[in-house]
Amino acid sequence: MRRYLPVARQHFLAALAGTSVVVKSLSAAVVLLYLLSFGLDTTYGLGVTPGYLLPPNFWVWTLLTHGLVEERAWGLAASLATLGAAGRLLEPLWGALELLVFFAVVNISVGLLGAFAYFLTYVASFHLGSLFAVRIHGGLGFLGGVLVALKQTMGDSTVLKVPQVRMKAVPMLLLLVLALLRLAALVESNVLASYGFGLLSSWVYLRFYQRHSRGRGDMSDHFAFATFFPEILQPVVGLVANVVHSVLVKVRLCRKTVKRYDVGAPSSITISLPGTDPQDAERRRAAGPEGFERAAEASGGPVSLAQHGG
């Protein structure tokens, strides 16, 4: 194992070298807090404890810090790898500031949703451990967010050839693996909660709220909620998702889908959705970051988030 560590460190430093100060700073904070965890209980003061987030304590700063706190070596490696992947694959498309906003949105959402879920568990069981024994921390929530963003930008890319696994299937496959590990009591409940709420919050943000050159969100069909599930389940999931979306539109938590009609040409009518672009399909067929670079060269400029379905 030790002989592979220098190689892994070399690859990580090489990947980090091309990223912005945002990714470098977040990575340094993760490493620093991991080292401090050997002498201090960093999860107590910086992780989200549901009971302390609720009144009268209001430990709201933990919503920003919990995603940087790691206590185990595998968690440290996963967090650094996630930040490195985000820096290499998402930051060139979004920019450093948008990546930082995405990191903050996902982590704050994971902390709030996780605390609310454990509060409901307490209401159902009256077990105080659900409020004060749980520590929500680590980078798995942001890992879920990054995987959702990669599904949006490079979903047709193959990440495993035997058996064939495409990027668009990875988020739910990892969720299934973590659920099985939780059933086998090999991971704690906060691990599954962090990753699951990271998936959900990142999809909501990218689908409805992220700002880009063509407006907000990504209402393209390939990024619908049902596409995260196997094809046999997609009709049922899509029906339920449409009902939930209609309810959220009525309570003004989501925007109604707006279609634009281009009748400039007498022989055709073009219908487009906010957050989509006529060249989306071609770019999604170009697998991986290299495909995006070729698309950027062909269009005469950098590829923005709006240009590839987001």
mmCIF file of C-alpha atoms in Angstrom:
data_model
loop_
_atom_site.group_PDB
_atom_site.id
_atom_site.type_symbol
_atom_site.label_atom_id
_atom_site.label_comp_id
_atom_site.label_asym_id
_atom_site.label_seq_id
_atom_site.Cartn_x
_atom_site.Cartn_y
_atom_site.Cartn_z
ATOM 1 C CA MET A 1 0.000 0.000 0.000
ATOM 2 C CA ARG A 2 2.784 2.420 0.896
ATOM 3 C CA ARG A 3 4.434 2.131 -2.505
ATOM 4 C CA TYR A 4 1.247 3.377 -4.186
ATOM 5 C CA LEU A 5 0.904 6.462 -1.967
ATOM 6 C CA PRO A 6 3.672 8.503 -3.680
ATOM 7 C CA VAL A 7 2.148 7.733 -7.082
ATOM 8 C CA ALA A 8 -1.333 8.710 -5.900
ATOM 9 C CA ARG A 9 0.005 11.910 -4.366
ATOM 10 C CA GLN A 10 1.844 12.757 -7.582
ATOM 11 C CA HIS A 11 -1.314 12.299 -9.668
ATOM 12 C CA PHE A 12 -3.376 14.340 -7.208
ATOM 13 C CA LEU A 13 -0.899 17.216 -7.156
ATOM 14 C CA ALA A 14 -0.755 17.179 -10.954
ATOM 15 C CA ALA A 15 -4.550 17.358 -11.134
ATOM 16 C CA LEU A 16 -4.642 20.122 -8.527
ATOM 17 C CA ALA A 17 -2.029 22.197 -10.335
ATOM 18 C CA GLY A 18 -4.456 23.178 -13.107
ATOM 19 C CA THR A 19 -7.279 24.219 -10.779
ATOM 20 C CA SER A 20 -8.189 27.579 -9.283
ATOM 21 C CA VAL A 21 -7.497 28.916 -5.829
ATOM 22 C CA VAL A 22 -11.014 27.821 -4.829
ATOM 23 C CA VAL A 23 -10.287 24.109 -5.310
ATOM 24 C CA LYS A 24 -6.814 24.441 -3.800
ATOM 25 C CA SER A 25 -8.171 26.227 -0.729
ATOM 26 C CA LEU A 26 -10.971 23.700 -0.171
ATOM 27 C CA SER A 27 -8.514 20.813 -0.539
ATOM 28 C CA ALA A 28 -6.101 22.419 1.923
ATOM 29 C CA ALA A 29 -8.936 22.931 4.424
ATOM 30 C CA VAL A 30 -9.930 19.255 4.163
ATOM 31 C CA VAL A 31 -6.342 18.119 4.792
ATOM 32 C CA LEU A 32 -5.872 20.550 7.684
ATOM 33 C CA LEU A 33 -9.078 19.508 9.442
ATOM 34 C CA TYR A 34 -8.200 15.837 8.940
ATOM 35 C CA LEU A 35 -4.855 16.395 10.662
ATOM 36 C CA LEU A 36 -6.549 18.318 13.486
ATOM 37 C CA SER A 37 -8.969 15.423 14.003
ATOM 38 C CA PHE A 38 -6.145 13.373 15.542
ATOM 39 C CA GLY A 39 -6.104 15.737 18.535
ATOM 40 C CA LEU A 40 -9.547 17.388 18.455
ATOM 41 C CA ASP A 41 -13.134 16.249 17.996
ATOM 42 C CA THR A 42 -13.654 18.216 14.792
ATOM 43 C CA THR A 43 -17.009 16.587 14.044
ATOM 44 C CA TYR A 44 -18.465 17.998 17.281
ATOM 45 C CA GLY A 45 -17.699 21.648 16.617
ATOM 46 C CA LEU A 46 -17.747 21.641 12.797
ATOM 47 C CA GLY A 47 -20.043 18.775 11.840
ATOM 48 C CA VAL A 48 -23.840 19.093 11.817
ATOM 49 C CA THR A 49 -25.443 17.754 15.000
ATOM 50 C CA PRO A 50 -29.220 17.963 14.409
ATOM 51 C CA GLY A 51 -30.035 18.862 18.002
ATOM 52 C CA TYR A 52 -27.515 21.705 18.059
ATOM 53 C CA LEU A 53 -28.655 23.090 14.716
ATOM 54 C CA LEU A 54 -32.184 23.488 16.039
ATOM 55 C CA PRO A 55 -33.208 26.256 18.470
ATOM 56 C CA PRO A 56 -32.055 27.395 20.970
ATOM 57 C CA ASN A 57 -28.496 26.459 19.930
ATOM 58 C CA PHE A 58 -28.424 27.491 16.242
ATOM 59 C CA TRP A 59 -24.968 26.136 15.323
ATOM 60 C CA VAL A 60 -25.526 27.455 11.796
ATOM 61 C CA TRP A 61 -21.825 27.669 10.921
ATOM 62 C CA THR A 62 -21.737 23.882 10.781
ATOM 63 C CA LEU A 63 -23.829 24.047 7.593
ATOM 64 C CA LEU A 64 -20.772 25.518 5.866
ATOM 65 C CA THR A 65 -18.038 23.486 7.568
ATOM 66 C CA HIS A 66 -19.400 19.932 7.803
ATOM 67 C CA GLY A 67 -18.503 19.082 4.197
ATOM 68 C CA LEU A 68 -14.806 19.716 4.929
ATOM 69 C CA VAL A 69 -14.546 17.491 8.006
ATOM 70 C CA GLU A 70 -13.069 14.003 7.553
ATOM 71 C CA GLU A 71 -11.948 11.578 10.268
ATOM 72 C CA ARG A 72 -10.927 8.546 8.220
ATOM 73 C CA ALA A 73 -8.298 8.092 5.532
ATOM 74 C CA TRP A 74 -10.803 6.753 2.981
ATOM 75 C CA GLY A 75 -13.007 9.802 3.559
ATOM 76 C CA LEU A 76 -10.036 12.105 3.068
ATOM 77 C CA ALA A 77 -9.134 10.353 -0.179
ATOM 78 C CA ALA A 78 -12.742 10.510 -1.425
ATOM 79 C CA SER A 79 -13.069 14.225 -0.616
ATOM 80 C CA LEU A 80 -9.797 15.161 -2.296
ATOM 81 C CA ALA A 81 -10.630 13.051 -5.357
ATOM 82 C CA THR A 82 -14.064 14.695 -5.582
ATOM 83 C CA LEU A 83 -12.599 18.194 -5.384
ATOM 84 C CA GLY A 84 -9.962 17.272 -7.963
ATOM 85 C CA ALA A 85 -12.596 15.918 -10.363
ATOM 86 C CA ALA A 86 -14.747 19.014 -9.879
ATOM 87 C CA GLY A 87 -11.752 21.233 -10.571
ATOM 88 C CA ARG A 88 -10.801 19.426 -13.760
ATOM 89 C CA LEU A 89 -14.220 18.652 -15.243
ATOM 90 C CA LEU A 90 -16.669 21.260 -13.912
ATOM 91 C CA GLU A 91 -14.620 24.363 -13.173
ATOM 92 C CA PRO A 92 -13.576 24.891 -16.850
ATOM 93 C CA LEU A 93 -17.277 24.859 -17.801
ATOM 94 C CA TRP A 94 -18.696 26.893 -14.931
ATOM 95 C CA GLY A 95 -15.872 29.021 -13.587
ATOM 96 C CA ALA A 96 -14.390 29.068 -10.091
ATOM 97 C CA LEU A 97 -17.097 31.257 -8.540
ATOM 98 C CA GLU A 98 -19.970 29.068 -9.742
ATOM 99 C CA LEU A 99 -18.170 25.963 -8.502
ATOM 100 C CA LEU A 100 -17.845 27.573 -5.066
ATOM 101 C CA VAL A 101 -21.554 28.483 -5.121
ATOM 102 C CA PHE A 102 -22.394 24.891 -6.070
ATOM 103 C CA PHE A 103 -20.240 23.563 -3.211
ATOM 104 C CA ALA A 104 -21.979 25.865 -0.729
ATOM 105 C CA VAL A 105 -25.509 25.119 -2.012
ATOM 106 C CA VAL A 106 -25.013 21.358 -1.866
ATOM 107 C CA ASN A 107 -23.417 21.326 1.588
ATOM 108 C CA ILE A 108 -25.917 23.717 3.160
ATOM 109 C CA SER A 109 -28.782 21.672 1.679
ATOM 110 C CA VAL A 110 -27.297 18.394 2.911
ATOM 111 C CA GLY A 111 -26.942 19.814 6.421
ATOM 112 C CA LEU A 112 -30.486 21.204 6.530
ATOM 113 C CA LEU A 113 -32.186 18.182 4.966
ATOM 114 C CA GLY A 114 -30.162 15.758 7.067
ATOM 115 C CA ALA A 115 -30.990 17.593 10.294
ATOM 116 C CA PHE A 116 -34.681 17.701 9.337
ATOM 117 C CA ALA A 117 -34.696 13.963 8.550
ATOM 118 C CA TYR A 118 -33.168 13.100 11.920
ATOM 119 C CA PHE A 119 -35.608 15.445 13.631
ATOM 120 C CA LEU A 120 -38.478 13.522 12.035
ATOM 121 C CA THR A 121 -36.831 10.303 13.226
ATOM 122 C CA TYR A 122 -36.797 11.703 16.754
ATOM 123 C CA VAL A 123 -40.462 12.722 16.496
ATOM 124 C CA ALA A 124 -41.340 9.173 15.440
ATOM 125 C CA SER A 125 -39.172 7.354 18.001
ATOM 126 C CA PHE A 126 -38.441 9.886 20.793
ATOM 127 C CA HIS A 127 -34.871 8.642 20.713
ATOM 128 C CA LEU A 128 -32.561 11.498 21.719
ATOM 129 C CA GLY A 129 -29.660 9.864 19.923
ATOM 130 C CA SER A 130 -31.242 10.938 16.635
ATOM 131 C CA LEU A 131 -30.673 14.548 17.680
ATOM 132 C CA PHE A 132 -27.430 14.533 19.620
ATOM 133 C CA ALA A 133 -25.503 11.357 18.749
ATOM 134 C CA VAL A 134 -25.513 11.915 14.984
ATOM 135 C CA ARG A 135 -22.719 13.837 13.240
ATOM 136 C CA ILE A 136 -23.349 14.765 9.605
ATOM 137 C CA HIS A 137 -19.964 15.452 8.045
ATOM 138 C CA GLY A 138 -17.683 14.581 5.162
ATOM 139 C CA GLY A 139 -17.549 15.036 1.418
ATOM 140 C CA LEU A 140 -20.033 12.376 0.318
ATOM 141 C CA GLY A 141 -22.776 14.982 -0.116
ATOM 142 C CA PHE A 142 -20.606 16.981 -2.502
ATOM 143 C CA LEU A 143 -19.581 13.733 -4.235
ATOM 144 C CA GLY A 144 -23.260 13.127 -4.977
ATOM 145 C CA GLY A 145 -23.543 16.664 -6.335
ATOM 146 C CA VAL A 146 -20.505 16.296 -8.579
ATOM 147 C CA LEU A 147 -21.800 12.988 -9.982
ATOM 148 C CA VAL A 148 -25.147 14.611 -10.811
ATOM 149 C CA ALA A 149 -23.347 17.487 -12.551
ATOM 150 C CA LEU A 150 -21.228 15.020 -14.536
ATOM 151 C CA LYS A 151 -24.365 13.130 -15.553
ATOM 152 C CA GLN A 152 -25.697 16.444 -16.854
ATOM 153 C CA THR A 153 -22.561 17.335 -18.804
ATOM 154 C CA MET A 154 -21.155 13.967 -19.936
ATOM 155 C CA GLY A 155 -23.848 11.392 -19.217
ATOM 156 C CA ASP A 156 -23.218 9.300 -22.355
ATOM 157 C CA SER A 157 -19.528 8.784 -21.545
ATOM 158 C CA THR A 158 -18.479 5.242 -20.640
ATOM 159 C CA VAL A 159 -16.720 5.022 -17.269
ATOM 160 C CA LEU A 160 -16.469 1.211 -17.137
ATOM 161 C CA LYS A 161 -16.252 -1.053 -20.183
ATOM 162 C CA VAL A 162 -16.781 -4.488 -18.583
ATOM 163 C CA PRO A 163 -19.574 -4.438 -17.564
ATOM 164 C CA GLN A 164 -20.479 -1.329 -19.531
ATOM 165 C CA VAL A 165 -21.420 1.517 -17.191
ATOM 166 C CA ARG A 166 -22.171 5.015 -18.454
ATOM 167 C CA MET A 167 -21.739 8.169 -16.430
ATOM 168 C CA LYS A 168 -25.495 8.749 -16.284
ATOM 169 C CA ALA A 169 -25.954 5.528 -14.276
ATOM 170 C CA VAL A 170 -23.188 6.143 -11.725
ATOM 171 C CA PRO A 171 -25.090 8.372 -9.229
ATOM 172 C CA MET A 172 -27.847 5.831 -8.572
ATOM 173 C CA LEU A 173 -25.485 2.853 -8.681
ATOM 174 C CA LEU A 174 -23.414 4.357 -5.883
ATOM 175 C CA LEU A 175 -26.587 5.137 -3.937
ATOM 176 C CA LEU A 176 -27.602 1.481 -4.255
ATOM 177 C CA VAL A 177 -24.174 0.330 -3.064
ATOM 178 C CA LEU A 178 -24.325 2.618 -0.025
ATOM 179 C CA ALA A 179 -27.869 1.449 0.763
ATOM 180 C CA LEU A 180 -26.716 -2.190 0.716
ATOM 181 C CA LEU A 181 -23.734 -1.345 2.911
ATOM 182 C CA ARG A 182 -26.088 0.410 5.323
ATOM 183 C CA LEU A 183 -28.376 -2.635 5.456
ATOM 184 C CA ALA A 184 -25.318 -4.737 6.258
ATOM 185 C CA ALA A 185 -24.401 -2.238 9.018
ATOM 186 C CA LEU A 186 -21.055 -1.538 7.350
ATOM 187 C CA VAL A 187 -21.619 2.217 7.141
ATOM 188 C CA GLU A 188 -23.475 4.632 9.408
ATOM 189 C CA SER A 189 -26.801 6.210 8.513
ATOM 190 C CA ASN A 190 -25.280 9.676 8.133
ATOM 191 C CA VAL A 191 -23.151 8.394 5.216
ATOM 192 C CA LEU A 192 -26.210 7.310 3.247
ATOM 193 C CA ALA A 193 -28.132 10.451 4.235
ATOM 194 C CA SER A 194 -25.327 12.789 3.159
ATOM 195 C CA TYR A 195 -24.913 11.180 -0.244
ATOM 196 C CA GLY A 196 -28.655 10.865 -0.906
ATOM 197 C CA PHE A 197 -29.422 14.474 0.009
ATOM 198 C CA GLY A 198 -26.403 15.568 -2.037
ATOM 199 C CA LEU A 199 -27.928 13.900 -5.095
ATOM 200 C CA LEU A 200 -31.333 15.465 -4.520
ATOM 201 C CA SER A 201 -30.211 19.003 -3.693
ATOM 202 C CA SER A 202 -27.734 19.223 -6.568
ATOM 203 C CA TRP A 203 -30.329 18.038 -9.100
ATOM 204 C CA VAL A 204 -32.881 20.592 -7.848
ATOM 205 C CA TYR A 205 -30.303 23.389 -8.066
ATOM 206 C CA LEU A 206 -29.036 22.447 -11.529
ATOM 207 C CA ARG A 207 -32.529 21.731 -12.857
ATOM 208 C CA PHE A 208 -34.281 24.892 -11.685
ATOM 209 C CA TYR A 209 -31.957 27.529 -10.246
ATOM 210 C CA GLN A 210 -28.426 27.613 -11.664
ATOM 211 C CA ARG A 211 -27.844 30.796 -13.648
ATOM 212 C CA HIS A 212 -26.099 30.710 -17.021
ATOM 213 C CA SER A 213 -26.029 32.549 -20.327
ATOM 214 C CA ARG A 214 -29.405 31.211 -21.507
ATOM 215 C CA GLY A 215 -31.298 31.841 -18.279
ATOM 216 C CA ARG A 216 -31.736 29.533 -15.320
ATOM 217 C CA GLY A 217 -31.776 25.782 -14.883
ATOM 218 C CA ASP A 218 -31.719 22.892 -17.329
ATOM 219 C CA MET A 219 -35.156 21.672 -18.435
ATOM 220 C CA SER A 220 -33.820 19.286 -21.102
ATOM 221 C CA ASP A 221 -35.293 15.785 -21.290
ATOM 222 C CA HIS A 222 -31.981 14.024 -20.701
ATOM 223 C CA PHE A 223 -31.765 15.629 -17.234
ATOM 224 C CA ALA A 224 -35.284 14.850 -16.029
ATOM 225 C CA PHE A 225 -35.562 13.214 -12.610
ATOM 226 C CA ALA A 226 -36.838 9.960 -14.104
ATOM 227 C CA THR A 227 -33.610 9.507 -16.096
ATOM 228 C CA PHE A 228 -31.769 8.668 -12.874
ATOM 229 C CA PHE A 229 -33.718 5.407 -12.688
ATOM 230 C CA PRO A 230 -33.739 2.247 -14.868
ATOM 231 C CA GLU A 231 -35.839 2.566 -18.019
ATOM 232 C CA ILE A 232 -38.486 0.147 -16.742
ATOM 233 C CA LEU A 233 -39.199 2.472 -13.801
ATOM 234 C CA GLN A 234 -38.967 5.779 -15.645
ATOM 235 C CA PRO A 235 -42.683 6.079 -16.638
ATOM 236 C CA VAL A 236 -43.848 5.638 -13.030
ATOM 237 C CA VAL A 237 -41.126 7.874 -11.594
ATOM 238 C CA GLY A 238 -41.828 10.493 -14.258
ATOM 239 C CA LEU A 239 -45.535 10.520 -13.387
ATOM 240 C CA VAL A 240 -44.824 10.980 -9.672
ATOM 241 C CA ALA A 241 -42.168 13.624 -10.392
ATOM 242 C CA ASN A 242 -44.605 15.605 -12.568
ATOM 243 C CA VAL A 243 -47.205 15.594 -9.803
ATOM 244 C CA VAL A 244 -44.643 16.775 -7.233
ATOM 245 C CA HIS A 245 -43.394 19.463 -9.632
ATOM 246 C CA SER A 246 -46.939 20.718 -10.205
ATOM 247 C CA VAL A 247 -47.467 21.029 -6.454
ATOM 248 C CA LEU A 248 -44.152 22.883 -6.026
ATOM 249 C CA VAL A 249 -45.080 25.258 -8.860
ATOM 250 C CA LYS A 250 -48.371 26.065 -7.166
ATOM 251 C CA VAL A 251 -46.613 26.890 -3.883
ATOM 252 C CA ARG A 252 -44.017 28.888 -5.900
ATOM 253 C CA LEU A 253 -40.999 26.814 -4.917
ATOM 254 C CA CYS A 254 -40.322 25.911 -8.564
ATOM 255 C CA ARG A 255 -40.860 27.698 -11.848
ATOM 256 C CA LYS A 256 -43.315 26.514 -14.466
ATOM 257 C CA THR A 257 -41.687 25.144 -17.611
ATOM 258 C CA VAL A 258 -41.773 27.825 -20.314
ATOM 259 C CA LYS A 259 -41.603 26.821 -23.970
ATOM 260 C CA ARG A 260 -40.404 29.186 -26.687
ATOM 261 C CA TYR A 261 -41.700 28.933 -30.258
ATOM 262 C CA ASP A 262 -39.612 30.000 -33.241
ATOM 263 C CA VAL A 263 -41.901 30.522 -36.236
ATOM 264 C CA GLY A 264 -39.375 32.478 -38.281
ATOM 265 C CA ALA A 265 -39.196 29.691 -40.857
ATOM 266 C CA PRO A 266 -42.568 29.079 -42.567
ATOM 267 C CA SER A 267 -41.991 25.341 -42.954
ATOM 268 C CA SER A 268 -41.099 24.472 -39.366
ATOM 269 C CA ILE A 269 -41.718 25.332 -35.727
ATOM 270 C CA THR A 270 -38.891 25.003 -33.238
ATOM 271 C CA ILE A 271 -39.692 24.418 -29.578
ATOM 272 C CA SER A 272 -36.920 24.916 -27.032
ATOM 273 C CA LEU A 273 -36.772 24.725 -23.267
ATOM 274 C CA PRO A 274 -34.853 27.038 -20.942
ATOM 275 C CA GLY A 275 -31.341 25.789 -20.355
ATOM 276 C CA THR A 276 -31.084 23.885 -23.646
ATOM 277 C CA ASP A 277 -29.254 24.562 -26.873
ATOM 278 C CA PRO A 278 -29.748 23.239 -30.437
ATOM 279 C CA GLN A 279 -26.290 21.655 -30.345
ATOM 280 C CA ASP A 280 -26.912 19.718 -27.111
ATOM 281 C CA ALA A 281 -27.260 16.305 -28.730
ATOM 282 C CA GLU A 282 -24.025 16.588 -30.668
ATOM 283 C CA ARG A 283 -22.074 17.646 -27.597
ATOM 284 C CA ARG A 284 -23.511 14.835 -25.490
ATOM 285 C CA ARG A 285 -22.408 12.343 -28.116
ATOM 286 C CA ALA A 286 -18.862 13.651 -27.771
ATOM 287 C CA ALA A 287 -17.708 11.512 -24.863
ATOM 288 C CA GLY A 288 -15.703 13.007 -22.048
ATOM 289 C CA PRO A 289 -13.944 16.313 -21.538
ATOM 290 C CA GLU A 290 -12.071 15.933 -24.849
ATOM 291 C CA GLY A 291 -15.386 15.984 -26.651
ATOM 292 C CA PHE A 292 -16.296 19.239 -24.974
ATOM 293 C CA GLU A 293 -12.979 20.756 -25.967
ATOM 294 C CA ARG A 294 -13.585 19.802 -29.601
ATOM 295 C CA ALA A 295 -17.051 21.327 -29.406
ATOM 296 C CA ALA A 296 -15.570 24.512 -28.002
ATOM 297 C CA GLU A 297 -13.052 24.744 -30.836
ATOM 298 C CA ALA A 298 -15.779 24.181 -33.413
ATOM 299 C CA SER A 299 -17.949 26.933 -31.945
ATOM 300 C CA GLY A 300 -15.093 29.397 -31.711
ATOM 301 C CA GLY A 301 -15.183 29.845 -27.924
ATOM 302 C CA PRO A 302 -15.299 28.101 -24.543
ATOM 303 C CA VAL A 303 -18.129 25.732 -23.795
ATOM 304 C CA SER A 304 -20.465 27.235 -21.238
ATOM 305 C CA LEU A 305 -22.841 25.315 -19.018
ATOM 306 C CA ALA A 306 -25.782 26.381 -21.104
ATOM 307 C CA GLN A 307 -24.224 24.947 -24.240
ATOM 308 C CA HIS A 308 -24.396 21.383 -23.035
ATOM 309 C CA GLY A 309 -27.737 21.082 -21.359
ATOM 310 C CA GLY A 310 -27.270 23.076 -18.174
#
